[in-house]
Amino acid sequence: GNSVTQMEGPVTLSEEAFLTINCTYTATGYPSLFWYVQYPGEGLQLLLKATKADDKGSNKGFEATYRKETTSFHLEKGSVQVSDSAVYFCALIPSGGSYIPTFGRGTSLIVHP
Amino acid sequence: EAGVAQSPRYKIIEKRQSVAFWCNPISGHATLYWYQQILGQGPKLLIQFQNNGVVDDSQLPKDRFSAERLKGVDSTLKIQPAKLEDSAVYLCASSRPLVNTEAFFGQGTRLTVV
């Protein structure tokens, strides 16, 4: 079946540090890939997405590139802020069947001033 | 546009009691999802509706959980009787009925079973 694997958290960084959160997936065909962010006490919000190989999704300084050859969709940001502290979820929607979304376990990011 | 609305935000019940959650999706979104998110884990899909029909409910514990979406708009999720392990955040999401379309989430209902 389909699955998403994210790096274990928490990831703890100082403000302005470089961020990478790894995400790899297992799925047949060409799924669409997403990163969601969840702030404390809130629901999930879409951060960015990519729908085909080599696409780069970007938003609010975050970016991720759909790598079919390594089945990865790593999230990066060049300079994190305290306000980026949240839980980040990688997700996929398969390209066939019933298009059921699958989420990773989430990676907590803590940014210190 | 208005977001996905859920109620209540919080609920505390004793085990073996029943509870119901309500969701109103974004207008025009034909697809509606209910997810269970246990602390420290990613959301797990319980049931997916397309209009008022069920697309997938393979992970819904049908002996105690039920969900309906009358008229293809609002939805309710019910647990009867609740167990301690049902303590979680229940998220509702909706999306347009298109391939590769992202889901929009409500704020969730935090359920504590004591």
Short mmCIF file of N, CA and C in Angstrom, two decimals, chain A residues 30-32 34 36 38 41-46 49 51 87 89 93-95 98-106, chain B residues 9-10 33 35 37 40-43 45 48 55-56 58 89 91 98-108 110:
data_model
loop_
_atom_site.label_atom_id
_atom_site.label_comp_id
_atom_site.label_asym_id
_atom_site.label_seq_id
_atom_site.Cartn_x
_atom_site.Cartn_y
_atom_site.Cartn_z
N TYR A 30 2.37 7.89 -10.20
CA TYR A 30 2.85 9.24 -9.93
C TYR A 30 1.88 9.97 -8.99
N PRO A 31 2.09 9.79 -7.68
CA PRO A 31 1.19 10.47 -6.75
C PRO A 31 1.43 11.98 -6.74
N SER A 32 0.49 12.72 -6.22
CA SER A 32 0.70 14.12 -5.90
C SER A 32 1.23 14.18 -4.47
N PHE A 34 2.38 16.58 -0.97
CA PHE A 34 1.98 17.78 -0.24
C PHE A 34 2.78 17.91 1.05
N TYR A 36 1.91 19.80 4.69
CA TYR A 36 0.96 20.54 5.51
C TYR A 36 1.68 21.00 6.78
N GLN A 38 0.89 22.32 10.87
CA GLN A 38 -0.11 22.38 11.95
C GLN A 38 0.46 23.18 13.10
N GLY A 41 -2.93 23.80 18.44
CA GLY A 41 -4.35 24.02 18.61
C GLY A 41 -5.12 24.27 17.33
N GLU A 42 -4.44 24.13 16.19
CA GLU A 42 -5.09 24.41 14.91
C GLU A 42 -5.18 23.16 14.05
N GLY A 43 -5.98 23.25 13.00
CA GLY A 43 -6.03 22.18 12.02
C GLY A 43 -4.85 22.26 11.08
N LEU A 44 -4.79 21.33 10.15
CA LEU A 44 -3.69 21.33 9.18
C LEU A 44 -3.96 22.36 8.08
N GLN A 45 -2.88 23.02 7.67
CA GLN A 45 -2.97 23.97 6.57
C GLN A 45 -2.01 23.53 5.47
N LEU A 46 -2.46 23.63 4.24
CA LEU A 46 -1.58 23.29 3.13
C LEU A 46 -0.44 24.30 3.06
N LYS A 49 2.65 22.13 -2.57
CA LYS A 49 2.37 20.85 -3.21
C LYS A 49 3.12 20.75 -4.54
N THR A 51 2.71 18.16 -8.18
CA THR A 51 1.85 17.13 -8.77
C THR A 51 2.55 16.24 -9.79
N VAL A 87 4.22 21.68 13.65
CA VAL A 87 4.41 20.30 13.20
C VAL A 87 4.15 20.25 11.70
N PHE A 89 3.69 18.00 8.20
CA PHE A 89 3.25 16.68 7.72
C PHE A 89 3.46 16.58 6.22
N ILE A 93 -1.33 11.88 -2.39
CA ILE A 93 -2.59 11.40 -2.95
C ILE A 93 -2.22 10.56 -4.16
N PRO A 94 -2.60 9.30 -4.17
CA PRO A 94 -2.20 8.44 -5.29
C PRO A 94 -2.83 8.88 -6.59
N SER A 95 -2.23 8.43 -7.68
CA SER A 95 -2.70 8.85 -8.99
C SER A 95 -3.84 8.00 -9.52
N SER A 98 -9.04 5.35 -5.52
CA SER A 98 -9.99 6.26 -4.88
C SER A 98 -9.35 7.56 -4.39
N TYR A 99 -8.11 7.80 -4.74
CA TYR A 99 -7.44 9.06 -4.41
C TYR A 99 -7.48 9.36 -2.92
N ILE A 100 -7.21 8.38 -2.10
CA ILE A 100 -7.25 8.55 -0.65
C ILE A 100 -5.93 9.13 -0.17
N PRO A 101 -5.95 10.28 0.54
CA PRO A 101 -4.71 10.87 1.04
C PRO A 101 -4.08 10.02 2.14
N THR A 102 -2.74 9.95 2.13
CA THR A 102 -1.98 9.28 3.18
C THR A 102 -0.98 10.27 3.77
N PHE A 103 -0.94 10.34 5.10
CA PHE A 103 -0.07 11.29 5.80
C PHE A 103 1.07 10.58 6.50
N GLY A 104 2.20 11.29 6.62
CA GLY A 104 3.27 10.84 7.48
C GLY A 104 2.95 11.15 8.93
N ARG A 105 3.87 10.75 9.83
CA ARG A 105 3.63 10.92 11.26
C ARG A 105 3.80 12.36 11.74
N GLY A 106 4.43 13.17 10.94
CA GLY A 106 4.66 14.55 11.33
C GLY A 106 6.03 14.74 11.96
N ARG B 9 -15.29 22.03 19.87
CA ARG B 9 -13.83 22.06 19.83
C ARG B 9 -13.23 21.07 20.81
N TYR B 10 -13.89 20.91 21.93
CA TYR B 10 -13.39 20.00 22.96
C TYR B 10 -14.56 19.20 23.53
N TYR B 33 -13.77 14.30 4.34
CA TYR B 33 -12.98 13.29 5.04
C TYR B 33 -13.14 13.47 6.54
N TYR B 35 -10.77 12.32 9.79
CA TYR B 35 -9.50 11.76 10.21
C TYR B 35 -9.45 11.67 11.74
N GLN B 37 -6.57 11.80 14.68
CA GLN B 37 -5.17 12.12 14.91
C GLN B 37 -4.85 11.89 16.38
N GLY B 40 0.93 12.86 18.67
CA GLY B 40 2.24 12.46 18.20
C GLY B 40 2.22 11.67 16.90
N GLN B 41 1.06 11.50 16.31
CA GLN B 41 0.96 10.75 15.06
C GLN B 41 0.33 11.59 13.97
N GLY B 42 0.45 11.11 12.74
CA GLY B 42 -0.20 11.77 11.63
C GLY B 42 -1.67 11.41 11.57
N PRO B 43 -2.44 12.19 10.83
CA PRO B 43 -3.87 11.88 10.70
C PRO B 43 -4.10 10.54 10.02
N LEU B 45 -7.02 8.32 8.13
CA LEU B 45 -8.34 8.45 7.52
C LEU B 45 -9.30 7.44 8.10
N GLN B 48 -14.13 8.52 3.95
CA GLN B 48 -14.15 9.52 2.89
C GLN B 48 -15.49 9.45 2.18
N VAL B 55 -16.77 6.61 -0.13
CA VAL B 55 -15.70 6.18 -1.04
C VAL B 55 -14.84 5.13 -0.36
N ASP B 56 -14.51 5.39 0.91
CA ASP B 56 -13.66 4.44 1.65
C ASP B 56 -13.95 4.57 3.13
N SER B 58 -12.55 1.79 5.14
CA SER B 58 -11.87 0.56 5.52
C SER B 58 -11.21 0.65 6.89
N VAL B 89 -7.69 13.78 18.44
CA VAL B 89 -8.31 14.91 17.75
C VAL B 89 -8.97 14.35 16.49
N LEU B 91 -10.43 15.24 13.00
CA LEU B 91 -10.32 16.30 11.99
C LEU B 91 -11.27 16.02 10.84
N LEU B 98 -11.68 16.70 -7.52
CA LEU B 98 -10.75 16.60 -8.64
C LEU B 98 -9.51 15.84 -8.20
N VAL B 99 -8.84 15.24 -9.15
CA VAL B 99 -7.60 14.54 -8.85
C VAL B 99 -6.56 15.57 -8.41
N ASN B 100 -5.68 15.16 -7.51
CA ASN B 100 -4.56 15.98 -7.05
C ASN B 100 -4.98 17.24 -6.30
N THR B 101 -6.20 17.26 -5.82
CA THR B 101 -6.68 18.46 -5.14
C THR B 101 -6.43 18.36 -3.64
N GLU B 102 -5.85 19.42 -3.09
CA GLU B 102 -5.55 19.39 -1.66
C GLU B 102 -6.81 19.47 -0.83
N ALA B 103 -6.70 18.95 0.40
CA ALA B 103 -7.80 19.00 1.35
C ALA B 103 -7.64 20.22 2.26
N PHE B 104 -8.77 20.81 2.63
CA PHE B 104 -8.81 21.92 3.58
C PHE B 104 -9.37 21.38 4.89
N PHE B 105 -8.66 21.67 5.98
CA PHE B 105 -9.00 21.08 7.26
C PHE B 105 -9.70 22.06 8.19
N GLY B 106 -10.59 21.53 9.02
CA GLY B 106 -11.13 22.28 10.13
C GLY B 106 -10.16 22.26 11.31
N GLN B 107 -10.55 22.93 12.39
CA GLN B 107 -9.66 23.02 13.55
C GLN B 107 -9.66 21.75 14.39
N GLY B 108 -10.63 20.89 14.16
CA GLY B 108 -10.66 19.63 14.87
C GLY B 108 -11.44 19.66 16.17
N ARG B 110 -11.11 17.95 19.90
CA ARG B 110 -10.24 17.17 20.79
C ARG B 110 -11.13 16.38 21.74
#
